[in-house]
mmCIF file of C-alpha atoms and ligand atoms in Angstrom:
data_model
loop_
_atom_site.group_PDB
_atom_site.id
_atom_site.type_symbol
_atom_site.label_atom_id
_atom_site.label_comp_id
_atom_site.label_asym_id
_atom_site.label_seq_id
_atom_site.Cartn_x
_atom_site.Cartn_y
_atom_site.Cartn_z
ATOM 1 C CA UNK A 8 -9.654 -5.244 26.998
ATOM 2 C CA UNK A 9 -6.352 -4.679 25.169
ATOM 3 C CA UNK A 10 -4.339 -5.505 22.056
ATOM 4 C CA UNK A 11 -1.372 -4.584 19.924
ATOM 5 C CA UNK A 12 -1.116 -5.412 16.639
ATOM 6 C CA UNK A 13 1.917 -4.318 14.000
ATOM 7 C CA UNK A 14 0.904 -3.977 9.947
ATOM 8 C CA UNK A 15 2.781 -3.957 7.051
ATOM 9 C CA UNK A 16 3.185 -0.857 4.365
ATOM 10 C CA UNK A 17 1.868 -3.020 1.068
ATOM 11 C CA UNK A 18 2.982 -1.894 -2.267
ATOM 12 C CA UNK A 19 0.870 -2.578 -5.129
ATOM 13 C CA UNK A 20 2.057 -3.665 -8.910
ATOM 14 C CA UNK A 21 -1.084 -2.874 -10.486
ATOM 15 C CA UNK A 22 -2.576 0.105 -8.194
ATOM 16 C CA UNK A 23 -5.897 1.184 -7.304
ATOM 17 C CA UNK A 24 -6.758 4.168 -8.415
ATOM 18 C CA UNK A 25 -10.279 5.516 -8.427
ATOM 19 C CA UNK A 26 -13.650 4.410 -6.425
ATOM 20 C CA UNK A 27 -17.099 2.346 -7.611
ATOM 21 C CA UNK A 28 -18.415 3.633 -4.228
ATOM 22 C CA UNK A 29 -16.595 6.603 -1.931
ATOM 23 C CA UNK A 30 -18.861 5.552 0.921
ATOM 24 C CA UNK A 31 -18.117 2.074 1.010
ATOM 25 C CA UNK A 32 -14.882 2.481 -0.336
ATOM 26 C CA UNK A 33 -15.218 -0.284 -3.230
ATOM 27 C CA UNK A 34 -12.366 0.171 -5.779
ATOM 28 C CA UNK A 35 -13.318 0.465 -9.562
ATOM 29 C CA UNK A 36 -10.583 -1.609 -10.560
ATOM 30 C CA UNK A 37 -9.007 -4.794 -8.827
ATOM 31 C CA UNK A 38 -5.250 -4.772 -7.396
ATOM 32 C CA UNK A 39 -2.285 -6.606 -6.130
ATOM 33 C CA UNK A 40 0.538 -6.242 -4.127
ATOM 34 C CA UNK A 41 3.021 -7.535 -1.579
ATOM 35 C CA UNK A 42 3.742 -6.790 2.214
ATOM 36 C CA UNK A 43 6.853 -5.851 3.529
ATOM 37 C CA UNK A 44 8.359 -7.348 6.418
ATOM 38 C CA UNK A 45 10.110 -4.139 8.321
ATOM 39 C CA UNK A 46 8.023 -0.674 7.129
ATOM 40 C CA UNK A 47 5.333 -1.127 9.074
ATOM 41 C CA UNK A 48 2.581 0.236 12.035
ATOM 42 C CA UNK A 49 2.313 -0.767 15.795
ATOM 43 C CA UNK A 50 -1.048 0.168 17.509
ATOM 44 C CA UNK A 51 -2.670 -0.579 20.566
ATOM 45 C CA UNK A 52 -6.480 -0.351 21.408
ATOM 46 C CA UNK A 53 -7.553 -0.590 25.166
ATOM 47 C CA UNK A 54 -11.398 -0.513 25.405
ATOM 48 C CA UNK A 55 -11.687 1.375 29.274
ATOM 49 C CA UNK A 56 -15.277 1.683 30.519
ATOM 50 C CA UNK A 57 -13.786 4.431 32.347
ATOM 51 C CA UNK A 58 -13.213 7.266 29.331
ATOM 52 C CA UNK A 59 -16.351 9.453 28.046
ATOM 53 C CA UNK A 60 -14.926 9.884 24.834
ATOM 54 C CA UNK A 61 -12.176 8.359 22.552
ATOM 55 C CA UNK A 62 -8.723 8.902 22.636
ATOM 56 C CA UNK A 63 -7.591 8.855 18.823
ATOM 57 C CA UNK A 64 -8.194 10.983 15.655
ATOM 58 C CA UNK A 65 -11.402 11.664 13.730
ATOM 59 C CA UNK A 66 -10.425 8.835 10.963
ATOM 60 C CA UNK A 67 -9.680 6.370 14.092
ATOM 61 C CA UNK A 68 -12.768 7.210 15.457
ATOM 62 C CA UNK A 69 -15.207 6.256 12.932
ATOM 63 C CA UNK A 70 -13.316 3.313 12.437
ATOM 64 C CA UNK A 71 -13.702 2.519 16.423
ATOM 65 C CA UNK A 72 -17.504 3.486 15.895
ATOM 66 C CA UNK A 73 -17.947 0.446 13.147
ATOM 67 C CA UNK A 74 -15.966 -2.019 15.771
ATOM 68 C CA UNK A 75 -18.682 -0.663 18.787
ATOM 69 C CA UNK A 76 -21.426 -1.226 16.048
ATOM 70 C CA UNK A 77 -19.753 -5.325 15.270
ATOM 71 C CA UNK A 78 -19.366 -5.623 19.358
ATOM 72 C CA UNK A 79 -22.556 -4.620 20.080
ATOM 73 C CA UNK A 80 -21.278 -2.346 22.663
ATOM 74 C CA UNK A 81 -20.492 1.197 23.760
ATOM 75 C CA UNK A 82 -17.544 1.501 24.843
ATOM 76 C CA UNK A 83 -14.262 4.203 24.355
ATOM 77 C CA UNK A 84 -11.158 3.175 23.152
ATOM 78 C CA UNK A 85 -7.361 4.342 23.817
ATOM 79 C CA UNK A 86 -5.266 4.407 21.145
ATOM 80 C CA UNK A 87 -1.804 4.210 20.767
ATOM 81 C CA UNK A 88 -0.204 4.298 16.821
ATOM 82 C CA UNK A 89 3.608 4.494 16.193
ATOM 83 C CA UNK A 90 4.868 3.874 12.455
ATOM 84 C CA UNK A 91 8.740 3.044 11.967
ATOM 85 C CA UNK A 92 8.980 5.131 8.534
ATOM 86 C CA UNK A 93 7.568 8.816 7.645
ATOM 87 C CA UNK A 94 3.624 9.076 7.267
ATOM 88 C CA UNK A 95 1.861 10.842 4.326
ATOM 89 C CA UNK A 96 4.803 11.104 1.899
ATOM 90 C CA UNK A 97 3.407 8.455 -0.810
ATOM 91 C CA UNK A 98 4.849 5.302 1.556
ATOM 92 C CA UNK A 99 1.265 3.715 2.246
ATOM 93 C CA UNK A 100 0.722 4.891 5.985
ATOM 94 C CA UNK A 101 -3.086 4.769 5.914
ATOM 95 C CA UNK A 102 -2.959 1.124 5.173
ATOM 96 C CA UNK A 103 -0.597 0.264 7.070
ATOM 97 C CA UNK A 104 -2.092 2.281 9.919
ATOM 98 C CA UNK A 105 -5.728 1.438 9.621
ATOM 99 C CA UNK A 106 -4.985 -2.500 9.106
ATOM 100 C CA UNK A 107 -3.052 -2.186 12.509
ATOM 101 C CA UNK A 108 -6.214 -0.626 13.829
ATOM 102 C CA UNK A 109 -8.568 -3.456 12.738
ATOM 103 C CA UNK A 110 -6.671 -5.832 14.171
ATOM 104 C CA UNK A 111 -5.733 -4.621 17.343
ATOM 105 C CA UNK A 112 -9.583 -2.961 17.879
ATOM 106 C CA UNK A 113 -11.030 -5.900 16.643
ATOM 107 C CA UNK A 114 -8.931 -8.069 19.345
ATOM 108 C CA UNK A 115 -9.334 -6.114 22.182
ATOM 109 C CA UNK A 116 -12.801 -6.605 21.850
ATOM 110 C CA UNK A 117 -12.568 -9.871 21.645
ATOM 111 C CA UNK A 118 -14.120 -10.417 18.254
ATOM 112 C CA UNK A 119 -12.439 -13.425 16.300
ATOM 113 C CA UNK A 120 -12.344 -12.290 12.772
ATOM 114 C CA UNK A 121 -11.693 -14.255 10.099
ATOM 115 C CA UNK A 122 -9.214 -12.347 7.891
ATOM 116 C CA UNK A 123 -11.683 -11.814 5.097
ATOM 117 C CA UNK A 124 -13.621 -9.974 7.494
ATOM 118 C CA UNK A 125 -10.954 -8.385 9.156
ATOM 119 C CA UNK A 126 -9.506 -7.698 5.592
ATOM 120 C CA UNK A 127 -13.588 -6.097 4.446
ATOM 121 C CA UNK A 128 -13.561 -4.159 7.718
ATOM 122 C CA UNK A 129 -10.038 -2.873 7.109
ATOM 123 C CA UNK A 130 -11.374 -1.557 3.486
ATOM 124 C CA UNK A 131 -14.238 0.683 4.571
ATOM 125 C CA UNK A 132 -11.321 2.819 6.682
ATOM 126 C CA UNK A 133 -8.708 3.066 4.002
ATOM 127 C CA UNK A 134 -9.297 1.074 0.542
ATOM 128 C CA UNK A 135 -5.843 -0.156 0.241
ATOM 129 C CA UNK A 136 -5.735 -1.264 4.326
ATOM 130 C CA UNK A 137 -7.260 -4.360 3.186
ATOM 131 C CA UNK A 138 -4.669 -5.681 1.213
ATOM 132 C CA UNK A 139 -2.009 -5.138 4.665
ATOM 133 C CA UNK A 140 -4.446 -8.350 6.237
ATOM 134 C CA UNK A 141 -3.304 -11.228 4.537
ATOM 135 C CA UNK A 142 0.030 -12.134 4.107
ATOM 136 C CA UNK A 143 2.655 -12.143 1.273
ATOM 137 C CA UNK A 144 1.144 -11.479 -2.571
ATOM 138 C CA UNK A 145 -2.553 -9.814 -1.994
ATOM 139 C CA UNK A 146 -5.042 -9.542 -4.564
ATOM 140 C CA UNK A 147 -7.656 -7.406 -3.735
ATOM 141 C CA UNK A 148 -10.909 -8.250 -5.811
ATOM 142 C CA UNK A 149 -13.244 -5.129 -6.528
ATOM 143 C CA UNK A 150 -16.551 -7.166 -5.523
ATOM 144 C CA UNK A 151 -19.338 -5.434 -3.918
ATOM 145 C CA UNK A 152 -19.687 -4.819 0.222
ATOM 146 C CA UNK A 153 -19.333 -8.450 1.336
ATOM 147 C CA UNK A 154 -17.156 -9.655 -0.955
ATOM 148 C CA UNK A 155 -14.537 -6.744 -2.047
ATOM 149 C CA UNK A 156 -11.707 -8.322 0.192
ATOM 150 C CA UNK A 157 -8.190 -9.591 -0.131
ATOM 151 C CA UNK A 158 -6.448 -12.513 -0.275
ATOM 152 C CA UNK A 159 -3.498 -14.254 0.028
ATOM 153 C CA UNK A 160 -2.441 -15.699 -3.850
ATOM 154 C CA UNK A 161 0.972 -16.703 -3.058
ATOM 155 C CA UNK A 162 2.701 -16.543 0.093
ATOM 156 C CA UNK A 163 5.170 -14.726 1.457
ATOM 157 C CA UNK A 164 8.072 -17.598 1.269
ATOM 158 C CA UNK A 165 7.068 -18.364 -2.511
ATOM 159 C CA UNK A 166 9.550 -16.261 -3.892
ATOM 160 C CA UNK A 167 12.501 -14.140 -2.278
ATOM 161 C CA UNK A 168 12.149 -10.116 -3.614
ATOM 162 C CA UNK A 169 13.885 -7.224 -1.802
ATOM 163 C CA UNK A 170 12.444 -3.869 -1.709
ATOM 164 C CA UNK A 171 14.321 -1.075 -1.168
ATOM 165 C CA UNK A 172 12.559 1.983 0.013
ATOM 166 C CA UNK A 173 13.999 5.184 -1.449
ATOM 167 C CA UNK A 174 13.409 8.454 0.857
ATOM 168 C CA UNK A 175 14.077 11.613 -0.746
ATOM 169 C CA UNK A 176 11.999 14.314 1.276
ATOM 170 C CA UNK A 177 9.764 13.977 4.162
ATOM 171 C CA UNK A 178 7.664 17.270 3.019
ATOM 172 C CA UNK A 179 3.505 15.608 3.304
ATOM 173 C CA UNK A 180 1.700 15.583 0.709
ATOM 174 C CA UNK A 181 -0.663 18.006 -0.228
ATOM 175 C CA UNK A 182 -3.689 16.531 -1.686
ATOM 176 C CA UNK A 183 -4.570 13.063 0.069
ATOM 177 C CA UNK A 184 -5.221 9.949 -1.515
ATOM 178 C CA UNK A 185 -8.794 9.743 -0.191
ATOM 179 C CA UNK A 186 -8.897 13.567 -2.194
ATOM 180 C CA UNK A 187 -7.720 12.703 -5.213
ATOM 181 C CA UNK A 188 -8.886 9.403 -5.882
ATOM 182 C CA UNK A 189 -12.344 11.140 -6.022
ATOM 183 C CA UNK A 190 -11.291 13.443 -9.745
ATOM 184 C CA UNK A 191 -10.002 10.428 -11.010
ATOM 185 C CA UNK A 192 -12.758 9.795 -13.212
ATOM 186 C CA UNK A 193 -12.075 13.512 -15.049
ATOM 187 C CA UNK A 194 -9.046 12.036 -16.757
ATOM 188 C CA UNK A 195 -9.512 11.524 -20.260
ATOM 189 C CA UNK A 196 -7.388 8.320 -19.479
ATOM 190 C CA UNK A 197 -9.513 6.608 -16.476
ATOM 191 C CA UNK A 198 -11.957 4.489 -18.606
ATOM 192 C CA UNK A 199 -9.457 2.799 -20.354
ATOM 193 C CA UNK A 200 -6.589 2.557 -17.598
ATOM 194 C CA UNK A 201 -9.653 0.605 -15.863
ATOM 195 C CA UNK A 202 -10.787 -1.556 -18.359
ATOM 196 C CA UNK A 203 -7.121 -2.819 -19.708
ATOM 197 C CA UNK A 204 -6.473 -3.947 -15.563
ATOM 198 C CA UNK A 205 -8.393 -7.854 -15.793
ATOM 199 C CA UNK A 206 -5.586 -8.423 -18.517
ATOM 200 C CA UNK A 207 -2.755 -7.305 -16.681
ATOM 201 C CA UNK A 208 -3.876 -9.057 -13.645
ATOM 202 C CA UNK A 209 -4.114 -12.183 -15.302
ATOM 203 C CA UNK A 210 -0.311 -11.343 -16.659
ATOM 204 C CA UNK A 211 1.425 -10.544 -13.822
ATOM 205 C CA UNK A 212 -0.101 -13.789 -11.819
ATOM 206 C CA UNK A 213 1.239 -15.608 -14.479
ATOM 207 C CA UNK A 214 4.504 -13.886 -14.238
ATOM 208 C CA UNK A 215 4.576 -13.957 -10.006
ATOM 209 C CA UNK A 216 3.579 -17.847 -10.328
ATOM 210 C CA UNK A 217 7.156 -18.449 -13.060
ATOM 211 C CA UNK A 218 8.836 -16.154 -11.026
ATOM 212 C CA UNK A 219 9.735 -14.098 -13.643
ATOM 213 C CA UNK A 220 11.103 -11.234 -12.371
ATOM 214 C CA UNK A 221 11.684 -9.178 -16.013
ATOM 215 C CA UNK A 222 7.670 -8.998 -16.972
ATOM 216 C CA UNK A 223 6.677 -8.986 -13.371
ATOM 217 C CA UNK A 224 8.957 -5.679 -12.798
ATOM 218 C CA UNK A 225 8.151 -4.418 -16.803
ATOM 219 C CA UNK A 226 4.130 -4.840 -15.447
ATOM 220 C CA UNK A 227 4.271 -3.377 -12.952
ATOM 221 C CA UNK A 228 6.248 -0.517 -13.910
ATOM 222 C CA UNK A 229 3.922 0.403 -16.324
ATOM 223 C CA UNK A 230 1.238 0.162 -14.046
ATOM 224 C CA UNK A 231 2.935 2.836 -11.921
ATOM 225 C CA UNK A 232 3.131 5.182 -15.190
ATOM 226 C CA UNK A 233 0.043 4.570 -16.324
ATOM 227 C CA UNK A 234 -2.040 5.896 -12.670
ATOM 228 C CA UNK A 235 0.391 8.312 -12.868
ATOM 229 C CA UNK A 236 -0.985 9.256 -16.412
ATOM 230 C CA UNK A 237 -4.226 9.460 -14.794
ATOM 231 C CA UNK A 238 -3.236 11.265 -11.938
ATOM 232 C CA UNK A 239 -1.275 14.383 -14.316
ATOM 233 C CA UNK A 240 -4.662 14.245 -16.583
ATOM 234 C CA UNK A 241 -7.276 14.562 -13.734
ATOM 235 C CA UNK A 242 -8.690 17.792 -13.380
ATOM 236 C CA UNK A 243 -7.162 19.024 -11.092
ATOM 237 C CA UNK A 244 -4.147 17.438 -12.193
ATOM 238 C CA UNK A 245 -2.280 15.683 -9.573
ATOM 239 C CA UNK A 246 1.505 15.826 -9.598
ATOM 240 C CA UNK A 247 3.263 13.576 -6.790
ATOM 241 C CA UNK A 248 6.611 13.503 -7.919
ATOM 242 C CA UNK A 249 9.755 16.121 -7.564
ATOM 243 C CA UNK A 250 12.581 16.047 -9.589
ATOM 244 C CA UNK A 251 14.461 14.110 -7.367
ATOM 245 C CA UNK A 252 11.756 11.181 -8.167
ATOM 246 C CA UNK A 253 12.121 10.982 -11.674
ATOM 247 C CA UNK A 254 15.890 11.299 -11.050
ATOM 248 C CA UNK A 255 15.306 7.879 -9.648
ATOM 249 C CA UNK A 256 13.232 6.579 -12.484
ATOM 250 C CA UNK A 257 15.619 7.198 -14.767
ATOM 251 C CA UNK A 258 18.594 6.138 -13.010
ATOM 252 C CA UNK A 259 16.768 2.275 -12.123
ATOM 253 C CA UNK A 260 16.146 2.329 -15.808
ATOM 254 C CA UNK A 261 19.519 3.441 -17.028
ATOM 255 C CA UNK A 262 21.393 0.925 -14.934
ATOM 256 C CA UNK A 263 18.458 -1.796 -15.866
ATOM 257 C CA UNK A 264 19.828 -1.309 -19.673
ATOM 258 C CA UNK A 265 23.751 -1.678 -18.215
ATOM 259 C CA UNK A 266 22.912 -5.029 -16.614
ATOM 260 C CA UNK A 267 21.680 -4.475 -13.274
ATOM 261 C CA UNK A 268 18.108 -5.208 -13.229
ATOM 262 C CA UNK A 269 15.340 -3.959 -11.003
ATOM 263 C CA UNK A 270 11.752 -1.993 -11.580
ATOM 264 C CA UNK A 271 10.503 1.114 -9.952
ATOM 265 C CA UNK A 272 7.033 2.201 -8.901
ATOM 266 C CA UNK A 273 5.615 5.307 -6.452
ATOM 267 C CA UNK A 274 2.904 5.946 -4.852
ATOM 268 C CA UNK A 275 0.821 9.223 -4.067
ATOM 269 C CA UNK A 276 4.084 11.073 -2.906
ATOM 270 C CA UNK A 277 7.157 11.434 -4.210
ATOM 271 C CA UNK A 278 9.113 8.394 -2.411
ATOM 272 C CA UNK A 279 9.985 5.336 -4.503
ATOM 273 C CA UNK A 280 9.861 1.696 -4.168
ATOM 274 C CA UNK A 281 12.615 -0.385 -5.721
ATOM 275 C CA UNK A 282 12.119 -3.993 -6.362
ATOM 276 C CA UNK A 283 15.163 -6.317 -7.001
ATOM 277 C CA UNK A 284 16.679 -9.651 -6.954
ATOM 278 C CA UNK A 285 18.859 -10.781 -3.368
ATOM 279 C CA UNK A 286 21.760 -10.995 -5.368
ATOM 280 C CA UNK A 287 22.087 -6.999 -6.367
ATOM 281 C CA UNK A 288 20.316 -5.551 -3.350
ATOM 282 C CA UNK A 289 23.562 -4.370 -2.021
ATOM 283 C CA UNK A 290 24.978 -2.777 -5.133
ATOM 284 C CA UNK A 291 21.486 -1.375 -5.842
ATOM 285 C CA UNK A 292 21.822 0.060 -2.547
ATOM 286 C CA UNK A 293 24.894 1.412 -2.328
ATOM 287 C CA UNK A 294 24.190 2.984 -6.262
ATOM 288 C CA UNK A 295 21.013 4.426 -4.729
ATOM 289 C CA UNK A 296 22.821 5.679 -2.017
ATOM 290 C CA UNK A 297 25.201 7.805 -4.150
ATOM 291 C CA UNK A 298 21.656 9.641 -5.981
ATOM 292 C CA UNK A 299 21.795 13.411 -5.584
ATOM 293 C CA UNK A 300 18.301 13.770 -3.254
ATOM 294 C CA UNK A 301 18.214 10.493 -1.875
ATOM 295 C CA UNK A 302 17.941 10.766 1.891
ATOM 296 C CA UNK A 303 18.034 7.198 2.905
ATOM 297 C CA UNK A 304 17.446 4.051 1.127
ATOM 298 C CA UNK A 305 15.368 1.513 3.849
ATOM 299 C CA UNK A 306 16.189 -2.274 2.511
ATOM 300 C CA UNK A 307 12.990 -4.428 2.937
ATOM 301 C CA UNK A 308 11.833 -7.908 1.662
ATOM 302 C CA UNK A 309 8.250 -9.836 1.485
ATOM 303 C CA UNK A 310 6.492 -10.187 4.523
ATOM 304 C CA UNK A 311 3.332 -11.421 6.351
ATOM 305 C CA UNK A 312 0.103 -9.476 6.998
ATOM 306 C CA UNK A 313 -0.787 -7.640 10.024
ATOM 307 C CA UNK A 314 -0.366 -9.912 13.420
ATOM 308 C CA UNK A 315 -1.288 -9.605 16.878
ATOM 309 C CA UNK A 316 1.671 -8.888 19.351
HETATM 310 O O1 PMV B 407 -6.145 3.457 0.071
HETATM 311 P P1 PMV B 407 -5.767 4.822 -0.340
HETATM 312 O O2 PMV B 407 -6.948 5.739 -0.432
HETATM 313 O O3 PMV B 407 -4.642 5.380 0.496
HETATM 314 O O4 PMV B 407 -5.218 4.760 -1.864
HETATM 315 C C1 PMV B 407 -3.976 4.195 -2.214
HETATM 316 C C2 PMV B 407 -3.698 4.437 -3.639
HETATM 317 C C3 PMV B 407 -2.294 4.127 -4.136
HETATM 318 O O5 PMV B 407 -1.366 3.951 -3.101
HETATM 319 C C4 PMV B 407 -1.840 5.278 -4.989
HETATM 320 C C5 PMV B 407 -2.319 2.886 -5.032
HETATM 321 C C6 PMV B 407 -2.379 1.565 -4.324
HETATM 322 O O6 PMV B 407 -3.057 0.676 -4.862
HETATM 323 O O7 PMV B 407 -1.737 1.385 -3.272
#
């Protein structure tokens, strides 16, 4: 009883920031984003009536003990996780990591989840580990238990980005997601960063579906400075980036204003995402390359949702 699965990092446009429910890890504010094809996780699960106990961290482990509780059984699992880019500096290893799990769990007990369920079961181990299910552009609906899920709203052919993956320190961060997300609602700024996301929603669908690359990058941009907003006014405030980060900021907006157009947006770390048309990924690149700070730019592109190997 075996499987390997891989997962994408996603990267969300309009972010989730803030819970409804800790326990059951239901967002209090809907979200969308893409998968990438290359950053990604590879885990294998091998259910072995042999072990006594699990092989695999705390987290893993109450994830394995909700797959036991679906399989109806009692066995322990072995697992095996390897992501291909650095973990816990704001590039979205926990969803990327606990989608893998899902799948490859899920799998090797032979339970045929449909990826809505996958995609629910996915959620209650890392919110955002539900959008790395389906593939391409993921919305991720706040619903309640059943039906806060994501799903597929265009796929990953419908329109060719490139993401390039700035890296400017590997130092973890020091408060986790799972942490902070809990003081959001001490901002001054939550209510309404909440209530203005239907609208923008709506927007940027409208601006994915035209494949209009100028308001889907202004959105989404904003988005990104606006949880930030939130994240500087919680109490206590949360400050992800370093100064090489906004030295990146300012540089994708400077060159945006000379010509060369792409849009910006980071996560809980200080490591940026870059989205941009095929046609200036190279120069983008190379421009990104020459950035005092940057460590390595990783070039990336749309991709599917997590997938059995
Ligand atoms: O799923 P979590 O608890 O790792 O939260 C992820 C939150 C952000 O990455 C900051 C935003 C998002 O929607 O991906």
């Amino acid at each position: 009883m075996k499987a390997t699965a891989f997962a994408p990092v996603n990267v969300a446009a309009i972010k989730y920031w803030g819970k409804a429910d800790a326990d059951l890890r239901l967002p209090a504010n809907s979200s969308l984003s893409v998968n990438l094809t290359n950053l990604g996780t590879t885990t294998t699960v091998e259910w072995d009536k042999n072990l006594t106990a699990d092989i695999a961290d705390n987290r893993m482990v109450e994830h394995l003990d909700r797959v036991r509780e679906i399989a109806k059984f009692n066995l322990k699992a072995r697992v095996e996780t390897k992501n291909n880019f650095p973990a816990s500096v704001g590039l979205s290893s926990s969803a990327s990591g606990m989608a893998a799990l899902t799948l490859a769990a899920t799998a090797a007990a032979n339970l045929k989840l449909k990826t809505k369920d996958l995609s629910r079961l996915a959620r209650l181990a890392s919110g955002s580990a539900c959008r790395s299910i389906p593939d391409g552009w993921v919305e991720w609906v706040k619903g309640n238990d059943k039906t806060s899920y994501s799903k597929t709203i265009f796929p990953t052919n419908h329109w060719d980005l490139r993401i390039l993956v700035v890296i400017l320190s590997q130092e973890k961060k020091k408060v986790s997601s799972t942490a902070g997300q809990k003081m959001a609602f001490t901002s001054p700024f939550y209510k309404a960063r909440v209530a203005a996301i239907p609208a923008k929603i709506t927007k940027i669908k409208q601006a994915i579906a035209k494949k209009n690359f100028s308001l889907l990058g202004q959105i989404m941009e904003e988005d990104c400075l606006n949880m930030h907003a939130v994240m500087l006014t919680q109490r206590p405030p949360l400050v992800y980036w370093l100064p090489e980060t906004v030295r990146v900021m300012q540089a994708v907006r400077q060159w945006r204003r000379q010509g060369l157009e792409s849009y910006f947006t980071v996560n809980t770390g200080q490591n940026v995402f870059v989205f941009c048309r095929p046609r200036d990924e190279v120069r983008l690149t190379a421009r990104l390359r020459r950035l005092e700070g940057v460590k390595e730019v990783r070039r990336d592109q749309i991709g599917s949702g997590a997938k059995l190997l």
